[in-house]
Short mmCIF file of C-alpha atoms in Angstrom, two decimals:
data_model
loop_
_atom_site.label_atom_id
_atom_site.label_comp_id
_atom_site.label_asym_id
_atom_site.label_seq_id
_atom_site.Cartn_x
_atom_site.Cartn_y
_atom_site.Cartn_z
CA MET A 7 13.53 -12.23 1.84
CA LEU A 8 12.62 -11.60 5.47
CA PRO A 9 12.95 -7.72 6.47
CA VAL A 10 15.44 -9.40 9.54
CA PRO A 11 17.49 -12.14 8.97
CA GLU A 12 19.16 -12.78 11.76
CA LEU A 13 16.61 -13.05 14.70
CA ILE A 14 18.20 -12.51 17.90
CA PRO A 15 20.70 -8.93 18.37
CA GLU A 16 23.41 -8.78 20.45
CA HIS A 17 22.74 -7.83 24.04
CA LYS A 18 24.74 -6.41 25.94
CA LEU A 19 24.38 -5.94 29.99
CA LEU A 20 25.78 -1.92 30.60
CA SER A 21 27.48 -1.16 33.94
CA GLU A 22 25.63 2.20 36.44
CA SER A 23 28.18 4.81 34.71
CA GLU A 24 27.41 3.98 31.00
CA ALA A 25 23.76 3.57 31.84
CA LYS A 26 24.33 7.08 33.28
CA LYS A 27 25.49 8.02 30.41
CA VAL A 28 23.50 6.76 28.00
CA ALA A 29 20.52 8.41 29.67
CA ALA A 30 22.11 11.79 29.36
CA LYS A 31 22.74 11.56 25.88
CA PHE A 32 18.98 11.45 25.11
CA ASN A 33 18.05 13.35 27.99
CA ALA A 34 16.00 11.21 29.80
CA ARG A 35 15.45 8.95 32.62
CA LEU A 36 16.22 5.18 32.98
CA GLU A 37 13.10 4.20 33.71
CA ASP A 38 11.50 5.75 30.39
CA PHE A 39 13.17 3.04 27.81
CA PRO A 40 11.57 0.63 26.28
CA LYS A 41 11.38 -2.45 28.91
CA ILE A 42 13.00 -5.78 29.21
CA LEU A 43 11.56 -7.68 31.63
CA SER A 44 14.10 -9.46 34.31
CA SER A 45 12.50 -13.06 33.06
CA ASP A 46 13.09 -12.35 29.79
CA PRO A 47 15.17 -15.17 28.54
CA GLN A 48 18.08 -13.06 27.28
CA ALA A 49 18.80 -10.75 30.43
CA VAL A 50 18.50 -13.86 32.47
CA LYS A 51 21.33 -15.25 30.09
CA LEU A 52 23.23 -11.78 30.95
CA GLY A 53 22.33 -11.89 34.63
CA ALA A 54 20.87 -8.92 34.24
CA GLU A 55 18.84 -7.31 37.47
CA PRO A 56 15.75 -4.90 37.39
CA GLY A 57 17.14 -1.15 37.38
CA GLN A 58 20.17 -2.21 34.50
CA LEU A 59 20.38 -0.96 31.16
CA ILE A 60 21.17 -3.29 28.46
CA GLU A 61 22.33 -2.28 24.80
CA ILE A 62 20.93 -4.03 21.95
CA LYS A 63 22.83 -4.12 18.47
CA ARG A 64 20.00 -4.35 16.19
CA ASN A 65 20.35 -4.18 11.95
CA ASP A 66 18.57 -2.24 10.11
CA ASP A 67 19.51 -2.76 6.52
CA GLY A 68 22.86 -3.05 6.98
CA ASN A 69 22.68 0.17 9.57
CA LYS A 70 23.84 -0.58 12.79
CA TYR A 71 22.42 1.40 15.16
CA LEU A 72 21.62 0.92 18.97
CA TYR A 73 18.86 0.18 21.56
CA TYR A 74 19.01 0.29 24.81
CA ARG A 75 15.85 -1.50 27.29
CA TYR A 76 15.85 -0.69 31.10
CA VAL A 77 15.02 -4.20 32.63
CA VAL A 78 11.99 -4.20 35.59
CA LYS A 79 10.67 -7.06 37.49
CA GLY A 80 8.95 -9.52 36.12
CA MET B 6 17.34 24.57 13.21
CA GLU B 7 20.44 23.01 13.17
CA LYS B 8 19.20 20.00 15.19
CA ASN B 9 16.78 20.05 12.27
CA GLU B 10 19.65 19.54 9.19
CA LYS B 11 20.99 17.52 11.89
CA SER B 12 18.21 14.69 12.13
CA ALA B 13 16.92 15.59 8.08
CA ASN B 14 20.68 14.48 7.11
CA LYS B 15 21.24 12.12 9.39
CA TYR B 16 17.77 10.21 9.07
CA GLY B 17 16.16 11.68 6.01
CA ILE B 18 13.14 12.88 8.66
CA ALA B 19 12.85 16.55 9.72
CA TYR B 20 12.71 16.83 13.80
CA GLY B 21 9.53 16.41 15.06
CA GLU B 22 8.16 14.90 11.93
CA ALA B 23 4.94 12.97 12.90
CA VAL B 24 6.53 9.12 12.16
CA GLY B 25 3.56 7.39 14.10
CA THR B 26 0.96 8.73 12.27
CA VAL B 27 2.70 8.31 9.39
CA ALA B 28 3.03 5.18 10.06
CA ALA B 29 -0.27 3.88 10.79
CA GLN B 30 -1.23 5.53 7.48
CA SER B 31 1.23 4.06 5.83
CA LEU B 32 0.00 0.56 6.66
CA GLY B 33 -3.77 1.26 7.02
CA GLU B 34 -4.11 2.18 3.28
CA PRO B 35 -3.07 -0.74 1.62
CA THR B 36 -4.80 -2.75 4.46
CA THR B 37 -7.83 -1.76 3.07
CA GLN B 38 -7.44 -2.90 -0.05
CA MET B 39 -6.66 -6.09 0.62
CA VAL B 40 -9.80 -8.98 0.53
CA LEU B 41 -11.19 -10.38 3.43
CA GLY B 42 -12.05 -13.34 1.91
CA SER B 43 -8.81 -14.25 0.38
CA LEU B 44 -7.74 -16.71 3.25
CA HIS B 45 -6.62 -19.76 1.64
CA GLN B 46 -4.64 -20.25 -2.13
CA ALA B 47 -4.99 -23.25 -3.48
CA GLY B 48 -1.97 -25.01 -4.76
CA ILE B 49 0.69 -27.29 -4.50
CA LYS B 50 1.99 -25.37 -0.98
CA THR B 51 1.51 -28.19 1.63
CA ILE B 52 1.55 -26.14 4.71
CA VAL B 53 -1.20 -23.13 4.38
CA THR B 54 -1.22 -20.34 6.19
CA THR B 55 -3.19 -17.41 6.69
CA THR B 56 -2.54 -13.63 4.94
CA GLY B 57 -3.78 -10.61 4.27
CA LEU B 58 -6.37 -9.03 6.53
CA PRO B 59 -6.88 -12.23 8.88
CA ARG B 60 -3.17 -12.17 9.03
CA MET B 61 -2.44 -8.77 10.16
CA MET B 62 -5.25 -8.13 12.58
CA GLU B 63 -3.82 -11.34 14.37
CA ILE B 64 -0.47 -9.85 14.62
CA ALA B 65 -2.13 -6.08 15.68
CA ASP B 66 -4.37 -7.86 18.15
CA ALA B 67 -1.25 -9.96 19.78
CA ARG B 68 -3.43 -13.02 20.11
CA LYS B 69 -2.48 -15.90 21.74
CA LYS B 70 -2.83 -18.51 19.78
CA PRO B 71 -1.80 -18.30 15.60
CA LYS B 72 -5.08 -19.55 13.50
CA SER B 73 -2.11 -21.43 11.43
CA PRO B 74 1.34 -21.85 13.72
CA MET B 75 4.26 -22.55 12.13
CA MET B 76 7.79 -23.03 11.97
CA ILE B 77 10.77 -22.75 9.69
CA ILE B 78 13.81 -24.88 11.06
CA HIS B 79 17.50 -24.86 9.65
CA PHE B 80 19.96 -26.69 10.38
CA ASP B 81 23.86 -26.40 11.57
CA PRO B 82 26.07 -25.86 8.42
CA LYS B 83 27.95 -29.84 8.91
CA ILE B 84 24.43 -31.60 7.93
CA SER B 85 22.40 -28.87 6.30
CA LYS B 86 22.93 -30.30 2.91
CA ASP B 87 23.04 -34.25 3.64
CA TYR B 88 19.16 -35.01 2.85
CA GLU B 89 19.23 -38.34 4.18
CA LYS B 90 19.87 -37.18 7.39
CA ILE B 91 17.51 -34.32 7.20
CA ARG B 92 14.98 -36.80 6.14
CA ALA B 93 15.65 -38.60 9.08
CA ILE B 94 15.21 -35.63 11.54
CA ARG B 95 12.38 -34.88 9.45
CA TYR B 96 10.32 -38.23 10.83
CA LYS B 97 11.48 -37.28 14.43
CA LEU B 98 9.43 -33.89 14.28
CA GLU B 99 6.42 -35.35 12.90
CA GLU B 100 3.23 -36.17 15.23
CA VAL B 101 2.43 -39.59 15.07
CA ARG B 102 -0.13 -40.99 16.63
CA LEU B 103 -1.19 -44.97 17.52
CA SER B 104 -3.91 -45.37 15.34
CA GLN B 105 -1.65 -44.48 12.17
CA LEU B 106 0.37 -47.30 13.21
CA ILE B 107 -1.66 -49.84 12.47
CA GLU B 108 -3.68 -52.72 10.65
CA GLY B 109 -6.11 -53.50 12.50
CA TYR B 110 -6.95 -53.89 15.99
CA GLU B 111 -9.44 -56.06 18.14
CA GLU B 112 -11.22 -54.76 21.27
CA ASP B 113 -12.26 -57.16 24.25
CA PHE B 114 -14.66 -55.72 26.82
CA ARG B 115 -15.10 -59.03 28.65
CA THR B 116 -11.48 -59.06 29.92
CA GLY B 117 -10.96 -55.20 29.28
CA SER B 118 -8.22 -55.73 26.19
CA MET B 119 -7.19 -55.16 23.66
CA VAL B 120 -4.83 -56.35 20.69
CA ILE B 121 -3.47 -54.01 18.29
CA LYS B 122 -1.44 -55.60 14.75
CA LEU B 123 0.92 -53.02 13.84
CA ASP B 124 1.80 -52.07 10.16
CA LYS B 125 5.43 -53.13 9.68
CA ALA B 126 5.87 -50.90 6.76
CA LYS B 127 5.33 -47.47 8.37
CA LEU B 128 7.01 -48.94 11.29
CA ALA B 129 10.15 -49.43 9.37
CA VAL B 130 9.25 -45.62 7.66
CA TYR B 131 9.02 -43.94 11.57
CA GLU B 132 11.75 -46.52 12.64
CA ILE B 133 9.74 -47.12 15.74
CA THR B 134 10.20 -50.76 17.50
CA PRO B 135 7.26 -51.68 18.91
CA LYS B 136 8.71 -51.78 22.71
CA ARG B 137 8.75 -47.84 21.95
CA ILE B 138 5.50 -48.02 21.26
CA MET B 139 4.68 -50.23 24.34
CA ASN B 140 6.97 -47.48 27.01
CA ALA B 141 4.73 -44.17 25.20
CA LEU B 142 1.55 -46.42 26.86
CA GLU B 143 3.03 -47.65 29.58
CA LEU B 144 4.34 -43.31 30.76
CA LYS B 145 0.16 -43.55 30.23
CA GLY B 146 -0.31 -45.21 33.48
CA THR B 147 -3.80 -46.64 32.79
CA VAL B 148 -2.57 -49.47 30.72
CA GLU B 149 -0.03 -52.63 31.07
CA THR B 150 1.17 -53.88 27.85
CA ALA B 151 2.38 -57.22 26.31
CA LEU B 152 4.54 -57.81 23.72
CA VAL B 153 2.39 -60.86 21.11
CA ASP B 154 4.77 -61.14 18.47
CA ASN B 155 6.87 -59.04 16.79
CA ALA B 156 3.87 -56.42 15.01
CA THR B 157 1.43 -57.58 18.00
CA ILE B 158 0.54 -55.74 20.95
CA LYS B 159 -1.93 -56.82 23.00
CA VAL B 160 -3.22 -53.77 25.55
CA LYS B 161 -4.63 -54.57 29.02
CA ALA B 162 -6.79 -51.74 30.82
CA LYS B 163 -6.10 -51.11 34.50
CA ARG B 164 -9.18 -50.69 36.76
CA ALA B 165 -10.32 -47.35 37.28
CA LYS B 166 -9.03 -46.31 40.69
CA SER B 167 -12.40 -44.80 41.77
CA GLU B 168 -14.79 -47.11 40.98
CA SER B 169 -15.21 -50.23 43.70
CA GLN B 170 -15.56 -53.33 42.95
CA ALA B 171 -19.60 -53.74 42.68
CA ALA B 172 -19.37 -51.30 40.31
CA ALA B 173 -21.78 -51.88 37.37
CA SER B 174 -20.84 -53.46 34.52
CA GLU B 175 -21.93 -50.61 32.09
CA SER B 176 -20.05 -48.18 33.05
CA LYS B 177 -17.24 -50.81 32.79
CA ILE B 178 -17.77 -50.62 29.35
CA LYS B 179 -17.16 -47.22 29.48
CA HIS B 180 -13.71 -46.58 30.84
CA TYR B 181 -12.84 -49.39 28.65
CA ARG B 182 -13.93 -47.26 25.91
CA ILE B 183 -12.78 -44.35 27.65
CA THR B 184 -8.74 -46.10 28.19
CA PHE B 185 -9.08 -47.38 24.75
CA ILE B 186 -9.57 -44.20 22.66
CA SER B 187 -7.09 -42.65 24.23
CA VAL B 188 -4.60 -45.37 23.69
CA LEU B 189 -5.02 -45.30 20.07
CA SER B 190 -4.50 -41.44 19.59
CA THR B 191 -1.25 -41.59 22.08
CA VAL B 192 1.53 -39.10 20.39
CA VAL B 193 4.26 -42.36 19.96
CA SER B 194 6.81 -40.22 18.16
CA GLY B 195 7.60 -36.93 17.02
CA ILE B 196 6.67 -33.76 18.99
CA PRO B 197 3.37 -32.84 20.18
CA GLY B 198 1.98 -30.06 18.00
CA ILE B 199 3.97 -30.63 14.81
CA ILE B 200 1.54 -31.72 12.85
CA LYS B 201 3.51 -32.09 9.08
CA ALA B 202 6.87 -31.01 8.54
CA VAL B 203 7.80 -30.63 4.74
CA ILE B 204 11.86 -30.79 3.34
CA ASP B 205 12.49 -28.30 1.36
CA MET B 206 15.66 -26.43 -0.32
CA TYR B 207 17.29 -23.17 -0.13
CA GLU B 208 18.90 -21.55 -3.35
CA ASP B 209 22.35 -22.47 -1.89
CA ASN B 210 21.88 -26.01 -1.49
CA ALA B 211 20.96 -26.01 2.19
CA PHE B 212 17.84 -27.70 3.35
CA TYR B 213 15.32 -26.44 5.88
CA ILE B 214 12.22 -28.01 7.11
CA LYS B 215 8.52 -26.42 6.90
CA THR B 216 6.56 -27.09 9.94
CA ALA B 217 2.87 -27.11 10.62
CA GLY B 218 2.53 -26.34 14.10
CA SER B 219 4.79 -25.21 15.85
CA ASN B 220 6.56 -25.96 19.21
CA MET B 221 9.97 -24.01 19.50
CA GLU B 222 11.17 -25.50 23.44
CA GLU B 223 11.19 -28.95 21.80
CA ALA B 224 12.72 -28.87 18.44
CA MET B 225 15.58 -27.13 20.32
CA LYS B 226 16.11 -30.07 22.22
CA ILE B 227 16.78 -32.27 18.42
CA GLU B 228 20.75 -32.84 17.82
CA GLY B 229 21.85 -31.06 14.25
CA VAL B 230 18.83 -28.63 14.54
CA ASP B 231 20.18 -24.66 15.03
CA LYS B 232 19.15 -24.23 17.81
CA TRP B 233 18.90 -20.03 17.43
CA ASN B 234 17.86 -19.83 14.30
CA ILE B 235 14.03 -21.28 14.49
CA ARG B 236 12.07 -18.93 13.56
CA SER B 237 8.15 -19.19 14.70
CA ASN B 238 5.10 -17.37 13.28
CA ASP B 239 3.74 -17.27 17.04
CA PRO B 240 5.09 -14.11 18.02
CA PHE B 241 4.24 -15.48 22.41
CA GLU B 242 6.65 -18.11 21.81
CA VAL B 243 9.13 -16.72 20.79
CA MET B 244 9.27 -14.47 23.07
CA LYS B 245 8.83 -16.98 25.98
CA VAL B 246 11.76 -18.68 23.93
CA TYR B 247 14.42 -16.38 22.85
CA GLY B 248 13.39 -12.95 24.14
CA ILE B 249 11.21 -10.20 23.40
CA GLU B 250 13.85 -8.71 21.19
CA ALA B 251 13.12 -11.98 18.94
CA ALA B 252 9.77 -11.78 19.70
CA ARG B 253 9.66 -7.86 17.99
CA ASN B 254 11.57 -8.87 14.75
CA THR B 255 9.45 -11.56 14.36
CA ILE B 256 6.03 -9.19 14.74
CA ALA B 257 7.70 -7.01 11.81
CA ASN B 258 8.58 -10.04 9.92
CA GLU B 259 5.49 -11.57 9.90
CA MET B 260 3.70 -8.13 9.20
CA TYR B 261 6.08 -7.68 6.11
CA GLU B 262 5.14 -11.06 4.93
CA ALA B 263 1.86 -10.50 5.40
CA ILE B 264 1.62 -6.83 3.24
CA THR B 265 3.72 -8.30 0.78
CA THR B 266 2.03 -11.33 -0.39
CA ASN B 267 -0.62 -9.43 -1.07
CA GLY B 268 1.39 -7.57 -3.86
CA ALA B 269 1.53 -3.83 -1.33
CA ASN B 270 4.41 -2.91 -0.73
CA VAL B 271 4.72 -0.49 2.39
CA ASN B 272 8.81 0.34 3.62
CA PHE B 273 9.62 -1.60 6.82
CA ARG B 274 10.60 0.43 8.84
CA HIS B 275 6.35 1.14 9.25
CA MET B 276 6.37 -1.77 10.73
CA SER B 277 9.53 -1.25 13.33
CA LEU B 278 7.86 1.55 14.60
CA LEU B 279 4.63 -0.66 15.51
CA ALA B 280 7.08 -3.93 16.83
CA ASP B 281 8.47 -1.11 18.99
CA THR B 282 5.23 0.19 20.10
CA MET B 283 3.72 -3.05 20.72
CA THR B 284 6.72 -4.70 22.61
CA TYR B 285 7.85 -1.57 24.35
CA ALA B 286 6.27 -2.72 27.53
CA GLY B 287 8.85 -5.62 27.66
CA HIS B 288 5.92 -7.61 27.48
CA ILE B 289 3.41 -7.59 23.51
CA SER B 290 0.33 -5.37 23.78
CA SER B 291 -2.10 -5.18 21.47
CA VAL B 292 -2.93 -2.34 19.29
CA GLY B 293 -5.60 -0.78 20.86
CA ARG B 294 -7.88 -0.18 24.41
CA HIS B 295 -6.24 -3.38 26.04
CA GLY B 296 -3.03 -3.12 24.66
CA VAL B 297 -1.37 -0.14 23.55
CA ALA B 298 -3.16 2.84 23.61
CA GLY B 299 -4.82 1.63 27.26
CA GLU B 300 -1.42 1.73 28.61
CA LYS B 301 -0.70 5.15 27.63
CA ARG B 302 -0.14 7.97 30.72
CA SER B 303 -1.96 10.11 30.29
CA VAL B 304 -6.17 10.54 31.19
CA PHE B 305 -6.60 12.53 28.10
CA ALA B 306 -5.33 10.57 25.57
CA ARG B 307 -6.70 6.83 27.02
CA ALA B 308 -10.39 9.22 27.59
CA ALA B 309 -10.30 10.41 23.80
CA PHE B 310 -9.80 7.04 22.42
CA GLU B 311 -12.25 4.25 23.49
CA GLU B 312 -14.72 4.76 27.07
CA THR B 313 -14.06 8.40 28.09
CA VAL B 314 -16.39 8.31 31.29
CA LYS B 315 -14.29 5.41 32.57
CA HIS B 316 -11.35 6.87 32.51
CA PHE B 317 -12.42 10.44 33.43
CA VAL B 318 -13.98 8.67 36.78
CA ASN B 319 -11.73 6.63 37.78
CA ALA B 320 -9.13 9.34 36.94
CA SER B 321 -11.25 11.68 39.39
CA VAL B 322 -11.44 8.48 42.11
CA PHE B 323 -8.02 7.58 42.45
CA GLY B 324 -6.47 10.98 41.54
CA GLU B 325 -4.26 10.76 38.57
CA HIS B 326 -2.22 14.08 37.43
CA ASP B 327 -1.53 14.67 33.49
CA LEU B 328 1.35 16.71 32.38
CA LEU B 329 -0.32 17.42 29.05
CA THR B 330 2.90 15.85 26.61
CA GLY B 331 1.17 14.23 24.38
CA VAL B 332 -0.34 15.05 20.99
CA SER B 333 -4.46 13.76 21.77
CA GLU B 334 -4.56 15.65 25.27
CA ASN B 335 -3.31 18.81 23.80
CA ILE B 336 -5.61 19.05 20.93
CA LEU B 337 -8.52 18.07 23.68
CA ILE B 338 -7.89 21.74 25.34
CA GLY B 339 -6.59 23.35 22.00
CA LYS B 340 -3.41 23.76 22.48
CA GLN B 341 -0.99 23.43 20.02
CA ILE B 342 0.34 19.74 19.81
CA GLY B 343 4.40 19.06 20.24
CA VAL B 344 4.59 17.77 16.76
CA GLY B 345 6.61 19.42 13.95
CA THR B 346 6.90 23.20 14.36
CA GLY B 347 5.19 22.90 17.48
CA ARG B 348 7.76 20.78 19.05
CA VAL B 349 10.38 23.93 19.26
CA ARG B 350 10.13 25.53 22.40
CA LEU B 351 11.68 28.88 23.57
CA SER B 352 14.24 28.82 26.01
CA VAL B 353 17.03 31.10 27.86
CA LYS B 354 19.38 29.67 29.73
CA LYS B 355 19.10 31.24 33.49
CA ASP B 356 22.63 33.02 33.08
CA ASP B 357 22.11 34.97 29.83
CA LEU B 358 18.31 36.06 31.90
CA GLN B 359 20.56 38.00 34.72
CA LYS B 360 22.60 39.48 32.08
CA LEU B 361 19.56 40.98 30.01
CA LYS B 362 18.19 42.03 33.21
CA ARG B 363 21.31 43.98 34.70
CA ALA B 364 21.36 45.50 31.35
CA ALA B 365 18.20 46.76 31.09
CA GLU B 366 18.26 48.12 34.75
CA LYS B 367 21.29 49.55 33.62
CA ALA B 368 19.74 51.36 30.80
CA GLU B 369 16.62 52.02 33.61
CA LYS B 370 19.09 54.44 35.36
CA LYS B 371 20.46 56.67 32.56
#
């Protein structure tokens, strides 16, 4: 059995105010978050534009946690 | 202190723990124990994939094409337990070339035509009609086809466009020969790139298909396939079709498989950390000077790894600056590194500082 049975986790586009809250929580700038390209299939699906933040619901052995990716042009 | 306790309780690690170094050691040690030569296993396994050290290197170096690409295709729950339907899909998947379907053929170089005799039994198995073969051949644009009887096809090569009427007969023969060879290797049915497809079953009686060769985009188009649950061992293909998050999961999963099939047991979180690092930039970067290590922001960190002079020269020419926040740059200049207890910084609130100042002034006056 593979450790991550579900290949594509749930992606959610965050609004500007939500993104600011997340950045404040981690005491970081938005540009410091891991990136996702705007041409990425999941980003295209959400209609994300460069400068926005995407929230990803990851699953680690049953423990749910959130991961964030900052949309960059590409 | 409070932060440390919180962190230790919630995540099982102390605040400031050097998780990257621990992951590197945990992955590195079992990898040294792997035997270089354990490339293939003999046995009943019909699809052989690279495992062990070569596979680990393939993933970490982020090579564009894996040596043995593979796919696992799942199906809609409605049909996943119906063997007949799965078998029909299997024949749609596997790449079939015309040369696999024939009994024999005759070439005629005078007229540039060739008569192909088809194997009826094989046509029935793959559910291919002679008409479909003709269509596939016509699509190439280099030949004209005609049906002789229901299992024989006549193929006539078109004249090469660039050649004049007075072209030497020798080059004509060459042209016919090339055309005939390409006719025989035409993919008549199936998905290009998929060499073999094998049906297997899970414990809950649901069938799945394992393929040698990977082509997710085409496999998704087949009816009955669970579109968003195709597994490929090529992270680049997964990234193109499913996105970077799925590619990250694929990297971590593949690495886990490569290590555990060799008998070693490494906690999955080490691999997921490495996969996170490799996909940090939004694309897959390799571990090494062209990837993760070469993309670091700090000049000192890059110079401390490889090609020291090159990085220092470039940095001085272009006027780069370094904030000295990482580990290796602080080791380089002889400062305490920001890991573990070294991560703790002393800070005073501005208001408190002014209060202290006032108190000190008062004490002085007295």
